[in-house]
Amino acid sequence: MSQKPIYLDCHATTPLDPQVLAAMLPYFTEHFGNASSINHVYGWTAEAAVKQARETIAAAINSSPEEIIFTSGATEANNLAIKGVAEAYFAKGRHIVTVMTEHRAVLDPCHYLEKLGFEVTILPVGADGLIDLELLEKSLRPDTILLSIMAANNEIGVIQPLGAIGAICRQYQVLFHTDAAQAIGKIPLDVEEMNIDLMSLTAHKVHGPKGIGALYVRRRNPRVRLAAQIQGGGQEKGLRSGTIFTPQIVGFAKAVELGIKAIEEDNSHLNQLKARLWEIISQLDRIYLNGHPSQRLAGNLNISIEG
Ligand SMILES: *Cc1c(COP(=O)(O)O)cnc(C)c1O
């Protein structure tokens, strides 16, 4: 009997949960309607599924459903957030702050904006992978329009102090965007408590399908203005045109729902497994743990071996 190779690359993507697949399948077949077809039952069925999914995802981050804009994933959500804010607020200022350890889906849109005349400050992180809040506060200026810092890192798994960052942004009236691709369904996220104005999400890091995600866009206190980056049929409040991909959205919501339901149980199980694994491998010589020892995702162990 052949054995499958052991998969230890869940920051890159996760296997689809069979319950997620089961939830999606009817929307490929009998419920194939366009969620924007408002004059027949095929459209209504799809629309109802999308509405329910939007509510599930909104509840998962303590937002309201109208604040969820579905996108093709976190890359697109990051592009919409960063370029969308830049285009909408350039009269107020052209300075953006981000961090060295961001995903390329944040850094590359920032570099693109530099070419258009925006100024980008890229903050370093400490040896533990965490940002220095004092340094962050000092980097904010009257012309700073956006701060973009990820929730949990996709390599070393460290979790940034979102609540403290959000409080600083609110004090200086700078919009706060967080790429939470690795965080949704794994750590608690609360856009109100953490003062988050924009948050990028994706399904496929939490046992959902690839090719679907969302951008949370705050609608009050303050109301965030965004310039659409994809024009067309005006779906998603005009912020993301294109026919709504109902099966992916249904799967995304199911994955988030399952992830959140099991968050504590999964994290305590993973932390136990991780502690056992680290106990064994740390006995080897010249082996180091990268990132903060405890302020990190339960499923993440990132090590260096000297030489
Ligand atoms: C995976 C990942 C992305 C890209 O998400 P897609 O949905 O694949 O576009 C962006 N940011 C982080 C932190 C990620 O881990």
Short mmCIF file of C-alpha atoms and ligand atoms in Angstrom, two decimals:
data_model
loop_
_atom_site.label_atom_id
_atom_site.label_comp_id
_atom_site.label_asym_id
_atom_site.label_seq_id
_atom_site.Cartn_x
_atom_site.Cartn_y
_atom_site.Cartn_z
CA MET A 1 0.00 0.00 0.00
CA SER A 2 1.43 3.35 -0.97
CA GLN A 3 1.44 6.12 1.63
CA LYS A 4 0.67 9.72 0.83
CA PRO A 5 3.48 12.19 1.55
CA ILE A 6 2.92 14.13 4.79
CA TYR A 7 1.70 17.65 4.02
CA LEU A 8 3.28 20.38 6.18
CA ASP A 9 2.69 23.44 3.99
CA CYS A 10 -0.62 24.80 5.29
CA HIS A 11 0.52 28.42 5.08
CA ALA A 12 0.62 27.97 1.29
CA THR A 13 -2.80 26.34 1.11
CA THR A 14 -4.93 23.82 2.99
CA PRO A 15 -6.90 20.80 1.79
CA LEU A 16 -10.60 21.47 1.17
CA ASP A 17 -12.80 20.29 4.03
CA PRO A 18 -15.27 17.66 2.67
CA GLN A 19 -18.12 19.53 4.41
CA VAL A 20 -17.12 22.64 2.46
CA LEU A 21 -17.16 20.73 -0.82
CA ALA A 22 -20.60 19.29 0.01
CA ALA A 23 -21.95 22.78 0.70
CA MET A 24 -20.57 24.08 -2.61
CA LEU A 25 -21.65 21.30 -4.98
CA PRO A 26 -25.36 22.20 -5.40
CA TYR A 27 -24.34 25.71 -6.52
CA PHE A 28 -22.37 24.25 -9.43
CA THR A 29 -25.30 22.12 -10.56
CA GLU A 30 -28.98 22.70 -9.80
CA HIS A 31 -28.54 26.17 -8.24
CA PHE A 32 -26.40 27.61 -11.02
CA GLY A 33 -28.22 30.95 -11.29
CA ASN A 34 -26.63 34.38 -11.41
CA ALA A 35 -27.06 36.04 -8.01
CA SER A 36 -27.70 39.33 -9.82
CA SER A 37 -30.67 37.94 -11.84
CA ILE A 38 -33.42 39.61 -9.86
CA ASN A 39 -36.42 38.49 -11.91
CA HIS A 40 -36.46 34.69 -11.54
CA VAL A 41 -36.10 31.93 -9.00
CA TYR A 42 -32.64 30.77 -10.19
CA GLY A 43 -31.26 34.19 -9.38
CA TRP A 44 -33.12 34.39 -6.06
CA THR A 45 -31.74 31.03 -4.91
CA ALA A 46 -28.17 32.09 -5.66
CA GLU A 47 -28.74 35.51 -4.13
CA ALA A 48 -30.11 33.98 -0.92
CA ALA A 49 -27.02 31.77 -0.61
CA VAL A 50 -24.68 34.72 -1.14
CA LYS A 51 -26.63 36.79 1.39
CA GLN A 52 -26.34 34.06 4.01
CA ALA A 53 -22.63 33.62 3.32
CA ARG A 54 -22.06 37.36 3.62
CA GLU A 55 -23.79 37.32 7.01
CA THR A 56 -21.64 34.42 8.22
CA ILE A 57 -18.40 36.14 7.22
CA ALA A 58 -19.52 39.48 8.64
CA ALA A 59 -20.39 37.85 11.97
CA ALA A 60 -16.98 36.15 12.07
CA ILE A 61 -15.22 39.53 12.26
CA ASN A 62 -17.99 41.50 14.04
CA SER A 63 -18.83 43.65 11.02
CA SER A 64 -22.11 44.17 9.21
CA PRO A 65 -22.87 42.28 5.97
CA GLU A 66 -22.83 45.47 3.82
CA GLU A 67 -19.17 45.91 4.77
CA ILE A 68 -18.09 42.66 3.06
CA ILE A 69 -16.90 42.92 -0.57
CA PHE A 70 -16.20 39.54 -2.17
CA THR A 71 -13.00 39.31 -4.21
CA SER A 72 -10.96 36.54 -5.84
CA GLY A 73 -8.81 36.23 -2.71
CA ALA A 74 -6.54 38.14 -0.38
CA THR A 75 -4.26 39.36 -3.20
CA GLU A 76 -7.12 41.16 -4.89
CA ALA A 77 -8.48 42.40 -1.53
CA ASN A 78 -5.05 43.87 -0.67
CA ASN A 79 -4.83 45.57 -4.08
CA LEU A 80 -8.33 47.02 -3.69
CA ALA A 81 -7.59 48.25 -0.17
CA ILE A 82 -4.20 49.83 -0.86
CA LYS A 83 -4.69 51.22 -4.36
CA GLY A 84 -8.34 52.00 -3.63
CA VAL A 85 -7.42 54.14 -0.60
CA ALA A 86 -4.50 55.77 -2.43
CA GLU A 87 -6.75 56.82 -5.28
CA ALA A 88 -9.55 58.04 -3.00
CA TYR A 89 -7.40 59.94 -0.47
CA PHE A 90 -4.43 61.30 -2.45
CA ALA A 91 -5.69 64.86 -1.96
CA LYS A 92 -5.35 64.36 1.80
CA GLY A 93 -1.88 62.81 1.65
CA ARG A 94 0.41 60.46 -0.25
CA HIS A 95 2.20 58.65 2.54
CA ILE A 96 1.63 54.96 3.33
CA VAL A 97 3.22 52.88 6.11
CA THR A 98 3.74 49.12 5.97
CA VAL A 99 6.14 46.48 7.27
CA MET A 100 9.13 44.54 5.86
CA THR A 101 7.58 41.15 6.54
CA GLU A 102 4.33 41.76 4.66
CA HIS A 103 3.24 39.39 1.92
CA ARG A 104 4.14 40.47 -1.62
CA ALA A 105 0.44 41.09 -2.20
CA VAL A 106 0.86 44.11 0.09
CA LEU A 107 4.43 45.15 -0.71
CA ASP A 108 4.06 45.06 -4.50
CA PRO A 109 0.96 47.33 -4.65
CA CYS A 110 2.86 49.72 -2.32
CA HIS A 111 5.89 49.70 -4.64
CA TYR A 112 3.58 50.27 -7.59
CA LEU A 113 2.18 53.35 -5.82
CA GLU A 114 5.71 54.64 -5.20
CA LYS A 115 6.15 54.80 -8.96
CA LEU A 116 3.01 56.95 -9.13
CA GLY A 117 4.43 59.43 -6.62
CA PHE A 118 3.32 58.04 -3.26
CA GLU A 119 5.83 57.72 -0.44
CA VAL A 120 6.02 54.40 1.41
CA THR A 121 7.67 53.85 4.79
CA ILE A 122 8.56 50.20 5.37
CA LEU A 123 9.00 49.47 9.06
CA PRO A 124 11.42 46.78 10.28
CA VAL A 125 10.44 44.08 12.78
CA GLY A 126 12.25 42.91 15.91
CA ALA A 127 14.14 39.60 16.19
CA ASP A 128 10.87 38.04 17.36
CA GLY A 129 9.07 39.20 14.19
CA LEU A 130 6.88 41.72 16.01
CA ILE A 131 6.65 45.41 15.17
CA ASP A 132 7.80 48.10 17.58
CA LEU A 133 4.74 50.19 18.50
CA GLU A 134 6.82 53.27 19.34
CA LEU A 135 8.54 53.16 15.97
CA LEU A 136 5.17 52.70 14.33
CA GLU A 137 3.71 55.71 16.11
CA LYS A 138 6.71 57.84 15.09
CA SER A 139 6.28 56.87 11.44
CA LEU A 140 2.79 58.40 11.21
CA ARG A 141 2.60 61.90 9.74
CA PRO A 142 -0.15 64.39 8.92
CA ASP A 143 -0.04 63.19 5.29
CA THR A 144 -0.19 59.47 6.18
CA ILE A 145 -3.37 58.02 4.70
CA LEU A 146 -2.94 54.29 5.36
CA LEU A 147 -1.14 51.82 7.58
CA SER A 148 -1.08 48.22 6.36
CA ILE A 149 0.06 45.49 8.76
CA MET A 150 -0.77 41.82 8.51
CA ALA A 151 -2.58 40.01 11.31
CA ALA A 152 -0.51 36.79 11.28
CA ASN A 153 2.64 36.18 9.29
CA ASN A 154 2.58 33.59 6.50
CA GLU A 155 6.11 32.31 7.23
CA ILE A 156 6.90 32.58 10.92
CA GLY A 157 3.30 32.77 12.14
CA VAL A 158 3.74 35.69 14.55
CA ILE A 159 0.57 37.53 15.47
CA GLN A 160 0.85 41.33 15.48
CA PRO A 161 -0.91 43.25 18.29
CA LEU A 162 -3.84 44.41 16.16
CA GLY A 163 -5.74 46.05 19.02
CA ALA A 164 -2.79 48.24 20.01
CA ILE A 165 -2.04 49.12 16.37
CA GLY A 166 -5.68 49.98 15.74
CA ALA A 167 -5.78 52.27 18.79
CA ILE A 168 -2.74 54.21 17.49
CA CYS A 169 -4.26 54.54 14.01
CA ARG A 170 -7.51 55.82 15.45
CA GLN A 171 -5.66 58.37 17.58
CA TYR A 172 -3.80 59.71 14.52
CA GLN A 173 -6.79 59.29 12.19
CA VAL A 174 -4.91 57.03 9.80
CA LEU A 175 -6.83 54.24 8.08
CA PHE A 176 -5.78 50.78 9.31
CA HIS A 177 -5.70 47.88 6.84
CA THR A 178 -4.78 44.36 7.89
CA ASP A 179 -4.09 41.35 5.69
CA ALA A 180 -5.76 38.61 7.74
CA ALA A 181 -5.33 35.81 5.18
CA GLN A 182 -3.57 33.60 7.74
CA ALA A 183 -5.71 34.69 10.69
CA ILE A 184 -9.35 34.18 9.77
CA GLY A 185 -10.74 31.09 11.49
CA LYS A 186 -7.51 30.68 13.49
CA ILE A 187 -7.46 33.61 15.91
CA PRO A 188 -10.32 35.85 17.07
CA LEU A 189 -10.78 38.95 14.88
CA ASP A 190 -13.01 41.87 15.83
CA VAL A 191 -13.02 44.96 13.59
CA GLU A 192 -14.73 47.07 16.26
CA GLU A 193 -12.60 46.15 19.23
CA MET A 194 -9.41 46.34 17.13
CA ASN A 195 -10.34 49.56 15.26
CA ILE A 196 -9.73 47.91 11.88
CA ASP A 197 -10.92 49.88 8.84
CA LEU A 198 -10.06 47.42 6.07
CA MET A 199 -9.34 43.69 6.33
CA SER A 200 -8.35 41.22 3.62
CA LEU A 201 -9.56 37.65 3.87
CA THR A 202 -9.15 34.44 1.89
CA ALA A 203 -10.80 31.02 2.04
CA HIS A 204 -8.05 28.63 1.03
CA LYS A 205 -5.84 28.94 4.13
CA VAL A 206 -8.73 27.75 6.30
CA HIS A 207 -9.82 24.62 4.36
CA GLY A 208 -11.97 26.57 1.91
CA PRO A 209 -11.68 26.78 -1.89
CA LYS A 210 -9.00 28.75 -3.72
CA GLY A 211 -9.96 31.82 -5.72
CA ILE A 212 -12.31 33.46 -3.24
CA GLY A 213 -11.82 36.01 -0.49
CA ALA A 214 -13.17 39.32 0.70
CA LEU A 215 -12.32 42.83 1.74
CA TYR A 216 -13.99 44.23 4.82
CA VAL A 217 -14.58 47.97 4.27
CA ARG A 218 -15.72 50.03 7.27
CA ARG A 219 -18.89 52.02 6.57
CA ARG A 220 -19.16 54.15 9.70
CA ASN A 221 -16.81 55.84 12.22
CA PRO A 222 -15.18 56.51 9.80
CA ARG A 223 -16.79 55.64 6.47
CA VAL A 224 -13.90 54.44 4.29
CA ARG A 225 -13.93 55.68 0.70
CA LEU A 226 -12.43 53.39 -1.92
CA ALA A 227 -11.81 53.68 -5.64
CA ALA A 228 -12.81 50.48 -7.47
CA GLN A 229 -9.97 48.69 -9.23
CA ILE A 230 -12.21 46.56 -11.48
CA GLN A 231 -15.00 48.29 -13.41
CA GLY A 232 -17.97 46.62 -15.05
CA GLY A 233 -21.44 45.45 -14.04
CA GLY A 234 -21.35 47.20 -10.67
CA GLN A 235 -21.54 44.13 -8.43
CA GLU A 236 -20.42 44.38 -4.79
CA LYS A 237 -21.55 48.01 -4.45
CA GLY A 238 -19.56 48.91 -7.54
CA LEU A 239 -16.31 48.05 -5.78
CA ARG A 240 -15.79 44.70 -7.51
CA SER A 241 -17.55 44.15 -10.77
CA GLY A 242 -17.84 40.66 -12.21
CA THR A 243 -20.42 37.88 -11.93
CA ILE A 244 -20.66 36.72 -8.34
CA PHE A 245 -19.06 33.27 -7.91
CA THR A 246 -21.77 31.68 -5.77
CA PRO A 247 -20.22 28.21 -5.17
CA GLN A 248 -16.92 29.72 -4.01
CA ILE A 249 -18.69 32.18 -1.72
CA VAL A 250 -20.79 29.41 -0.16
CA GLY A 251 -17.63 27.36 0.39
CA PHE A 252 -15.77 30.33 1.86
CA ALA A 253 -18.52 30.92 4.43
CA LYS A 254 -18.71 27.23 5.34
CA ALA A 255 -14.93 27.08 5.86
CA VAL A 256 -14.95 30.18 8.05
CA GLU A 257 -17.92 28.87 10.04
CA LEU A 258 -16.19 25.51 10.66
CA GLY A 259 -12.88 27.19 11.47
CA ILE A 260 -14.40 29.51 14.03
CA LYS A 261 -16.52 26.82 15.64
CA ALA A 262 -13.40 24.74 16.35
CA ILE A 263 -10.97 27.58 17.02
CA GLU A 264 -10.22 26.79 20.66
CA GLU A 265 -10.21 23.02 20.31
CA ASP A 266 -7.97 23.13 17.20
CA ASN A 267 -5.56 25.61 18.72
CA SER A 268 -5.08 23.66 21.94
CA HIS A 269 -4.60 20.41 19.96
CA LEU A 270 -2.11 22.03 17.57
CA ASN A 271 -0.23 23.68 20.43
CA GLN A 272 0.19 20.30 22.10
CA LEU A 273 1.46 18.65 18.92
CA LYS A 274 3.79 21.56 18.27
CA ALA A 275 5.21 21.46 21.80
CA ARG A 276 5.94 17.73 21.42
CA LEU A 277 7.58 18.17 18.03
CA TRP A 278 9.70 21.10 19.22
CA GLU A 279 10.69 19.19 22.39
CA ILE A 280 12.17 16.47 20.22
CA ILE A 281 13.83 18.48 17.48
CA SER A 282 15.17 21.19 19.81
CA GLN A 283 17.42 18.54 21.37
CA LEU A 284 19.48 18.67 18.18
CA ASP A 285 22.43 21.05 18.09
CA ARG A 286 22.36 24.40 16.33
CA ILE A 287 18.64 24.51 15.75
CA TYR A 288 16.65 27.70 16.35
CA LEU A 289 13.03 28.72 16.56
CA ASN A 290 12.20 31.73 14.37
CA GLY A 291 9.68 34.24 15.62
CA HIS A 292 8.07 34.92 18.96
CA PRO A 293 7.83 31.71 21.04
CA SER A 294 4.18 32.12 22.05
CA GLN A 295 2.61 35.04 20.17
CA ARG A 296 2.23 32.97 17.02
CA LEU A 297 -0.30 30.79 15.22
CA ALA A 298 -0.88 27.43 16.89
CA GLY A 299 -0.17 25.58 13.65
CA ASN A 300 3.16 27.28 13.00
CA LEU A 301 6.64 26.07 13.87
CA ASN A 302 9.41 27.80 11.90
CA ILE A 303 12.99 26.74 12.51
CA SER A 304 16.49 27.42 11.23
CA ILE A 305 19.26 24.83 11.16
CA GLU A 306 22.73 26.34 11.26
CA GLY A 307 24.84 25.60 8.22
C1 LIG B 1 -1.91 33.45 0.99
C2 LIG B 1 -1.75 34.85 1.36
C3 LIG B 1 -2.12 35.88 0.50
C4 LIG B 1 -2.66 35.63 -0.87
O1 LIG B 1 -3.98 35.18 -0.80
P1 LIG B 1 -4.74 34.66 -2.11
O2 LIG B 1 -6.13 34.46 -1.62
O3 LIG B 1 -4.06 33.38 -2.48
O4 LIG B 1 -4.65 35.70 -3.13
C5 LIG B 1 -1.96 37.17 0.94
N1 LIG B 1 -1.47 37.45 2.16
C6 LIG B 1 -1.10 36.48 3.01
C7 LIG B 1 -0.57 36.84 4.35
C8 LIG B 1 -1.22 35.15 2.65
O5 LIG B 1 -0.85 34.21 3.48
#
